[in-house]
Amino acid sequence: MIILIDAGNTRIKAGWVNPDTCERELTVVAFQHADLDQLAHWVGTLPLPPTSALGVNVAGPTVAAAIEKILSKHNCSTEWVTGEPQTLNVTNAYANPELLGSDRWLALLGLAQRPHPKLEHADTTPCPLILAGFGTATTIDTLVVKKAGDETQADNLHYQFPGGLILPGPALMRTALAENTAHLPDANSNTTIYPTHTHQSIASGIAAAQAGAVLRQWLAALEYYGLAPQVFATGGGWPLVKEEVIRLLHFTQGRLDLPTTPIEWLPTPALDGLAALALQLQQSKNLN
């Protein structure tokens, strides 16, 4: 059994994959940085003893060292993955691939392993995919298909990551306003087009900024590649902006006379990417 670790800025998420059966965890667990002792308890409840761990870490070296120490007590070594020029079926166009956040990279790898949502016929051109992650930071990243001849079957798709956006996440925006202004509160409210009190104004402004960033990348993909992209969402901040993102995207699709497409929720794309990578690495070891 291989443990999968996604050490984020706020929480650590953990799962597992069995390389013999490809079986995954039924439920992902999540811990605050201060509650890492719960990780040790969770490892002890696994159906099989872990042989190794594969993870991504954007929480810093102190958190990484704490995780490694806990797992080493179970004779489980930890390997941290970083951005690379190419992994699995994704090519990274970042100027310095190793500087791409490992959580973003593995989340894109996880997305790329899914069946393409609009690929119904062999002669269909696959549309771009956008992954909007609403965490401590919001990241909006795009995958486009690199066509190899006429091969457009799902198992032959190779993607390129051309780049993406980073901006403060919804909660970080709210905290920044509360901590850096004299009179604005730490707002918690619903969103509306024309807010009539301060809490509502802040919540609506934050949602508008997040939705505008998503729409910008959606329009950019439409302009560059000539196909309306499919949007996926992930991250704990999604409920705070979901209504406005959907409203703005569907309004734009209607104005452009394009089909209205739902935004698909992905609970743990980084762990999905780690699982796919772990299975490939295990397969390579078995061959050698």
Protein backbone atom coordinates (compact mmCIF):
# COMPACT_ATOMS: atom_id res chain seq x y z
CA MET A 1 0.00 0.00 0.00
CA ILE A 2 1.30 3.44 -0.94
CA ILE A 3 0.23 6.47 1.11
CA LEU A 4 -0.66 9.64 -0.80
CA ILE A 5 -0.02 13.02 0.87
CA ASP A 6 -1.17 16.48 -0.23
CA ALA A 7 0.37 18.95 2.24
CA GLY A 8 -1.32 22.27 1.55
CA ASN A 9 -0.99 25.71 3.06
CA THR A 10 -3.83 25.08 5.51
CA ARG A 11 -4.48 21.34 5.69
CA ILE A 12 -2.84 18.01 4.97
CA LYS A 13 -4.96 15.56 2.99
CA ALA A 14 -4.09 11.87 2.90
CA GLY A 15 -5.25 8.81 1.00
CA TRP A 16 -3.77 5.58 -0.30
CA VAL A 17 -3.56 3.32 -3.32
CA ASN A 18 -2.96 -0.42 -3.45
CA PRO A 19 -0.53 -1.01 -6.37
CA ASP A 20 -1.57 -4.66 -6.69
CA THR A 21 -5.30 -3.99 -7.12
CA CYS A 22 -5.34 -0.23 -7.98
CA GLU A 23 -7.85 0.12 -5.14
CA ARG A 24 -8.15 3.60 -3.58
CA GLU A 25 -9.27 4.88 -0.20
CA LEU A 26 -13.01 5.22 0.32
CA THR A 27 -12.65 8.49 2.21
CA VAL A 28 -9.81 11.01 2.15
CA VAL A 29 -8.75 12.27 5.59
CA ALA A 30 -7.64 15.84 6.31
CA PHE A 31 -5.70 17.31 9.22
CA GLN A 32 -4.74 20.82 10.27
CA HIS A 33 -0.98 21.35 10.57
CA ALA A 34 -1.32 21.43 14.35
CA ASP A 35 -3.09 18.06 14.39
CA LEU A 36 -0.52 15.90 12.63
CA ASP A 37 -0.62 13.39 15.46
CA GLN A 38 -3.89 12.25 13.89
CA LEU A 39 -1.89 11.14 10.84
CA ALA A 40 -0.07 8.56 12.95
CA HIS A 41 -3.38 7.21 14.24
CA TRP A 42 -4.82 7.06 10.70
CA VAL A 43 -1.83 5.09 9.37
CA GLY A 44 -2.42 2.55 12.12
CA THR A 45 -5.99 1.97 10.91
CA LEU A 46 -5.06 1.15 7.31
CA PRO A 47 -6.09 -2.30 6.00
CA LEU A 48 -2.47 -3.07 5.02
CA PRO A 49 0.84 -1.70 6.29
CA PRO A 50 2.19 1.02 3.99
CA THR A 51 5.36 0.36 2.04
CA SER A 52 6.05 3.95 0.98
CA ALA A 53 4.51 7.41 0.66
CA LEU A 54 4.31 9.76 -2.32
CA GLY A 55 3.36 13.34 -1.74
CA VAL A 56 3.29 17.00 -2.69
CA ASN A 57 4.17 19.72 -0.22
CA VAL A 58 3.60 23.47 -0.38
CA ALA A 59 3.47 23.83 3.42
CA GLY A 60 7.23 24.17 3.88
CA PRO A 61 10.11 22.04 5.15
CA THR A 62 8.96 21.94 8.79
CA VAL A 63 5.66 20.29 7.89
CA ALA A 64 7.41 17.94 5.45
CA ALA A 65 9.88 16.87 8.15
CA ALA A 66 7.06 16.25 10.65
CA ILE A 67 5.21 14.06 8.15
CA GLU A 68 8.36 12.12 7.29
CA LYS A 69 9.08 11.51 10.98
CA ILE A 70 5.59 10.15 11.61
CA LEU A 71 5.68 7.85 8.58
CA SER A 72 9.21 6.63 9.29
CA LYS A 73 7.92 5.13 12.56
CA HIS A 74 5.84 2.84 10.34
CA ASN A 75 8.90 1.94 8.22
CA CYS A 76 7.41 4.07 5.47
CA SER A 77 9.76 6.25 3.40
CA THR A 78 8.41 9.46 1.84
CA GLU A 79 9.13 10.86 -1.61
CA TRP A 80 8.06 14.41 -2.49
CA VAL A 81 7.11 15.15 -6.10
CA THR A 82 7.95 18.43 -7.83
CA GLY A 83 7.09 19.96 -11.18
CA GLU A 84 8.72 18.35 -14.20
CA PRO A 85 8.81 19.05 -17.95
CA GLN A 86 6.62 16.00 -18.57
CA THR A 87 4.91 13.43 -16.37
CA LEU A 88 2.41 10.73 -17.40
CA ASN A 89 0.42 12.26 -20.29
CA VAL A 90 1.00 15.96 -19.53
CA THR A 91 3.70 18.32 -20.82
CA ASN A 92 4.55 21.35 -18.70
CA ALA A 93 5.11 24.62 -20.56
CA TYR A 94 6.24 26.50 -17.43
CA ALA A 95 9.50 28.39 -18.09
CA ASN A 96 11.03 26.57 -15.09
CA PRO A 97 8.90 23.45 -14.62
CA GLU A 98 10.35 22.67 -11.20
CA LEU A 99 9.03 26.02 -9.93
CA LEU A 100 5.43 25.12 -10.71
CA GLY A 101 3.65 24.36 -7.44
CA SER A 102 3.69 20.60 -6.96
CA ASP A 103 0.06 20.61 -5.82
CA ARG A 104 -1.00 22.37 -9.03
CA TRP A 105 1.05 19.98 -11.16
CA LEU A 106 -0.31 16.82 -9.57
CA ALA A 107 -3.88 18.16 -9.67
CA LEU A 108 -3.47 18.66 -13.42
CA LEU A 109 -2.10 15.12 -13.74
CA GLY A 110 -5.16 13.87 -11.86
CA LEU A 111 -7.49 15.78 -14.18
CA ALA A 112 -5.67 14.43 -17.24
CA GLN A 113 -6.35 10.81 -16.20
CA ARG A 114 -10.12 11.32 -16.30
CA PRO A 115 -12.17 10.44 -19.39
CA HIS A 116 -12.51 13.58 -21.47
CA PRO A 117 -16.00 14.97 -20.72
CA LYS A 118 -16.84 15.86 -24.32
CA LEU A 119 -15.03 13.20 -26.30
CA GLU A 120 -17.87 11.13 -27.74
CA HIS A 121 -16.58 10.37 -31.23
CA ALA A 122 -13.15 9.58 -32.63
CA ASP A 123 -13.31 12.59 -34.97
CA THR A 124 -14.25 15.02 -32.21
CA THR A 125 -11.65 17.65 -31.31
CA PRO A 126 -11.20 17.58 -27.53
CA CYS A 127 -11.89 20.91 -25.86
CA PRO A 128 -9.53 22.55 -23.34
CA LEU A 129 -10.00 21.75 -19.66
CA ILE A 130 -9.81 24.35 -16.88
CA LEU A 131 -9.16 23.41 -13.26
CA ALA A 132 -10.09 26.16 -10.82
CA GLY A 133 -8.79 25.43 -7.33
CA PHE A 134 -10.16 27.63 -4.54
CA GLY A 135 -7.84 27.08 -1.60
CA THR A 136 -5.69 29.45 0.45
CA ALA A 137 -4.70 30.66 -2.99
CA THR A 138 -6.91 30.37 -6.03
CA THR A 139 -5.26 28.76 -9.05
CA ILE A 140 -6.85 28.61 -12.49
CA ASP A 141 -4.98 26.25 -14.79
CA THR A 142 -5.69 25.02 -18.31
CA LEU A 143 -4.99 21.76 -20.13
CA VAL A 144 -5.12 21.56 -23.92
CA VAL A 145 -4.82 18.42 -26.01
CA LYS A 146 -1.68 17.97 -28.08
CA LYS A 147 -2.93 16.05 -31.09
CA ALA A 148 -0.80 13.11 -32.23
CA GLY A 149 -1.95 12.55 -35.78
CA ASP A 150 -5.65 11.75 -35.76
CA GLU A 151 -5.62 9.94 -32.43
CA THR A 152 -8.30 11.44 -30.24
CA GLN A 153 -9.35 8.41 -28.24
CA ALA A 154 -9.39 9.07 -24.50
CA ASP A 155 -6.56 6.63 -23.73
CA ASN A 156 -4.31 8.31 -26.32
CA LEU A 157 -4.81 11.91 -25.23
CA HIS A 158 -1.69 13.86 -24.39
CA TYR A 159 -2.16 17.25 -22.78
CA GLN A 160 -0.11 20.40 -22.51
CA PHE A 161 -0.29 22.79 -19.59
CA PRO A 162 0.23 26.24 -21.19
CA GLY A 163 0.11 28.15 -17.89
CA GLY A 164 -2.32 29.52 -15.36
CA LEU A 165 -3.24 32.15 -12.79
CA ILE A 166 -2.58 32.50 -9.06
CA LEU A 167 -4.53 34.95 -6.90
CA PRO A 168 -5.53 35.16 -3.24
CA GLY A 169 -8.22 32.63 -2.34
CA PRO A 170 -11.67 33.70 -1.11
CA ALA A 171 -10.86 33.36 2.60
CA LEU A 172 -7.52 35.12 2.18
CA MET A 173 -9.22 38.05 0.41
CA ARG A 174 -11.71 38.33 3.24
CA THR A 175 -9.00 38.19 5.91
CA ALA A 176 -6.85 40.76 4.09
CA LEU A 177 -9.71 43.27 4.09
CA ALA A 178 -10.46 42.69 7.77
CA GLU A 179 -6.84 42.93 8.90
CA ASN A 180 -5.65 45.80 6.70
CA THR A 181 -8.52 48.25 6.96
CA ALA A 182 -9.82 50.18 9.93
CA HIS A 183 -13.54 49.57 9.57
CA LEU A 184 -14.20 46.58 7.33
CA PRO A 185 -15.33 43.41 9.13
CA ASP A 186 -14.41 39.77 8.62
CA ALA A 187 -17.48 39.36 6.44
CA ASN A 188 -19.59 36.25 6.15
CA SER A 189 -22.66 36.78 3.98
CA ASN A 190 -24.51 35.74 0.87
CA THR A 191 -23.70 37.28 -2.50
CA THR A 192 -25.92 39.46 -4.66
CA ILE A 193 -25.65 41.70 -7.71
CA TYR A 194 -26.30 44.92 -5.77
CA PRO A 195 -25.26 44.48 -2.12
CA THR A 196 -26.97 46.71 0.43
CA HIS A 197 -24.77 46.20 3.51
CA THR A 198 -21.04 45.90 4.13
CA HIS A 199 -20.85 42.17 4.82
CA GLN A 200 -22.78 41.48 1.63
CA SER A 201 -20.62 43.94 -0.33
CA ILE A 202 -17.43 42.18 0.73
CA ALA A 203 -18.74 38.67 0.06
CA SER A 204 -20.10 39.73 -3.34
CA GLY A 205 -16.89 41.56 -4.27
CA ILE A 206 -14.75 38.55 -3.43
CA ALA A 207 -17.01 36.21 -5.41
CA ALA A 208 -17.00 38.65 -8.34
CA ALA A 209 -13.19 38.79 -8.39
CA GLN A 210 -12.88 34.99 -8.31
CA ALA A 211 -15.56 34.51 -10.97
CA GLY A 212 -13.98 37.17 -13.18
CA ALA A 213 -10.64 35.37 -13.07
CA VAL A 214 -12.28 32.07 -14.06
CA LEU A 215 -14.17 33.77 -16.90
CA ARG A 216 -10.98 35.45 -18.12
CA GLN A 217 -9.25 32.09 -18.56
CA TRP A 218 -12.37 30.54 -20.08
CA LEU A 219 -12.54 33.32 -22.69
CA ALA A 220 -8.78 33.08 -23.30
CA ALA A 221 -9.05 29.35 -24.05
CA LEU A 222 -12.02 29.99 -26.33
CA GLU A 223 -10.06 32.67 -28.19
CA TYR A 224 -6.75 30.77 -28.44
CA TYR A 225 -8.05 27.30 -29.24
CA GLY A 226 -11.44 27.98 -30.81
CA LEU A 227 -13.28 25.64 -28.45
CA ALA A 228 -15.28 26.38 -25.31
CA PRO A 229 -13.43 24.79 -22.39
CA GLN A 230 -14.90 22.53 -19.75
CA VAL A 231 -14.47 23.88 -16.20
CA PHE A 232 -13.71 21.79 -13.11
CA ALA A 233 -13.65 23.12 -9.56
CA THR A 234 -11.92 22.00 -6.39
CA GLY A 235 -10.92 23.39 -3.00
CA GLY A 236 -12.58 24.41 0.24
CA GLY A 237 -13.36 27.95 -0.96
CA TRP A 238 -15.62 26.77 -3.78
CA PRO A 239 -18.89 27.13 -1.81
CA LEU A 240 -18.09 30.81 -1.19
CA VAL A 241 -17.90 31.64 -4.90
CA LYS A 242 -19.83 28.83 -6.59
CA GLU A 243 -23.05 30.76 -7.23
CA GLU A 244 -21.31 33.73 -8.85
CA VAL A 245 -18.89 31.62 -10.95
CA ILE A 246 -21.76 29.56 -12.35
CA ARG A 247 -23.95 32.63 -12.95
CA LEU A 248 -21.25 34.55 -14.81
CA LEU A 249 -20.10 31.58 -16.88
CA HIS A 250 -23.62 30.56 -17.88
CA PHE A 251 -24.54 34.16 -18.72
CA THR A 252 -21.50 34.41 -21.01
CA GLN A 253 -22.21 31.08 -22.66
CA GLY A 254 -25.74 32.25 -23.38
CA ARG A 255 -24.60 35.58 -24.83
CA LEU A 256 -22.19 33.73 -27.12
CA ASP A 257 -24.91 31.26 -28.12
CA LEU A 258 -22.92 28.35 -26.71
CA PRO A 259 -24.30 25.35 -24.82
CA THR A 260 -24.59 25.78 -21.07
CA THR A 261 -22.23 23.29 -19.47
CA PRO A 262 -22.14 22.39 -15.75
CA ILE A 263 -18.98 22.87 -13.70
CA GLU A 264 -17.78 19.51 -12.41
CA TRP A 265 -16.55 19.18 -8.82
CA LEU A 266 -13.32 17.26 -8.16
CA PRO A 267 -12.77 16.45 -4.46
CA THR A 268 -9.05 15.51 -4.54
CA PRO A 269 -7.39 15.97 -7.96
CA ALA A 270 -3.86 16.16 -6.47
CA LEU A 271 -4.31 12.80 -4.73
CA ASP A 272 -5.73 11.41 -7.98
CA GLY A 273 -2.57 12.53 -9.76
CA LEU A 274 -0.38 11.03 -7.04
CA ALA A 275 -2.24 7.72 -7.28
CA ALA A 276 -1.71 7.55 -11.05
CA LEU A 277 1.97 8.43 -10.65
CA ALA A 278 2.44 5.91 -7.83
CA LEU A 279 0.99 3.14 -9.98
CA GLN A 280 3.28 4.04 -12.87
CA LEU A 281 6.36 4.12 -10.63
CA GLN A 282 5.44 0.76 -9.11
CA GLN A 283 4.94 -0.72 -12.57
CA SER A 284 8.39 0.54 -13.62
CA LYS A 285 9.96 -1.03 -10.53
CA ASN A 286 8.27 -4.35 -11.25
CA LEU A 287 9.58 -4.32 -14.83
CA ASN A 288 13.11 -3.65 -13.63
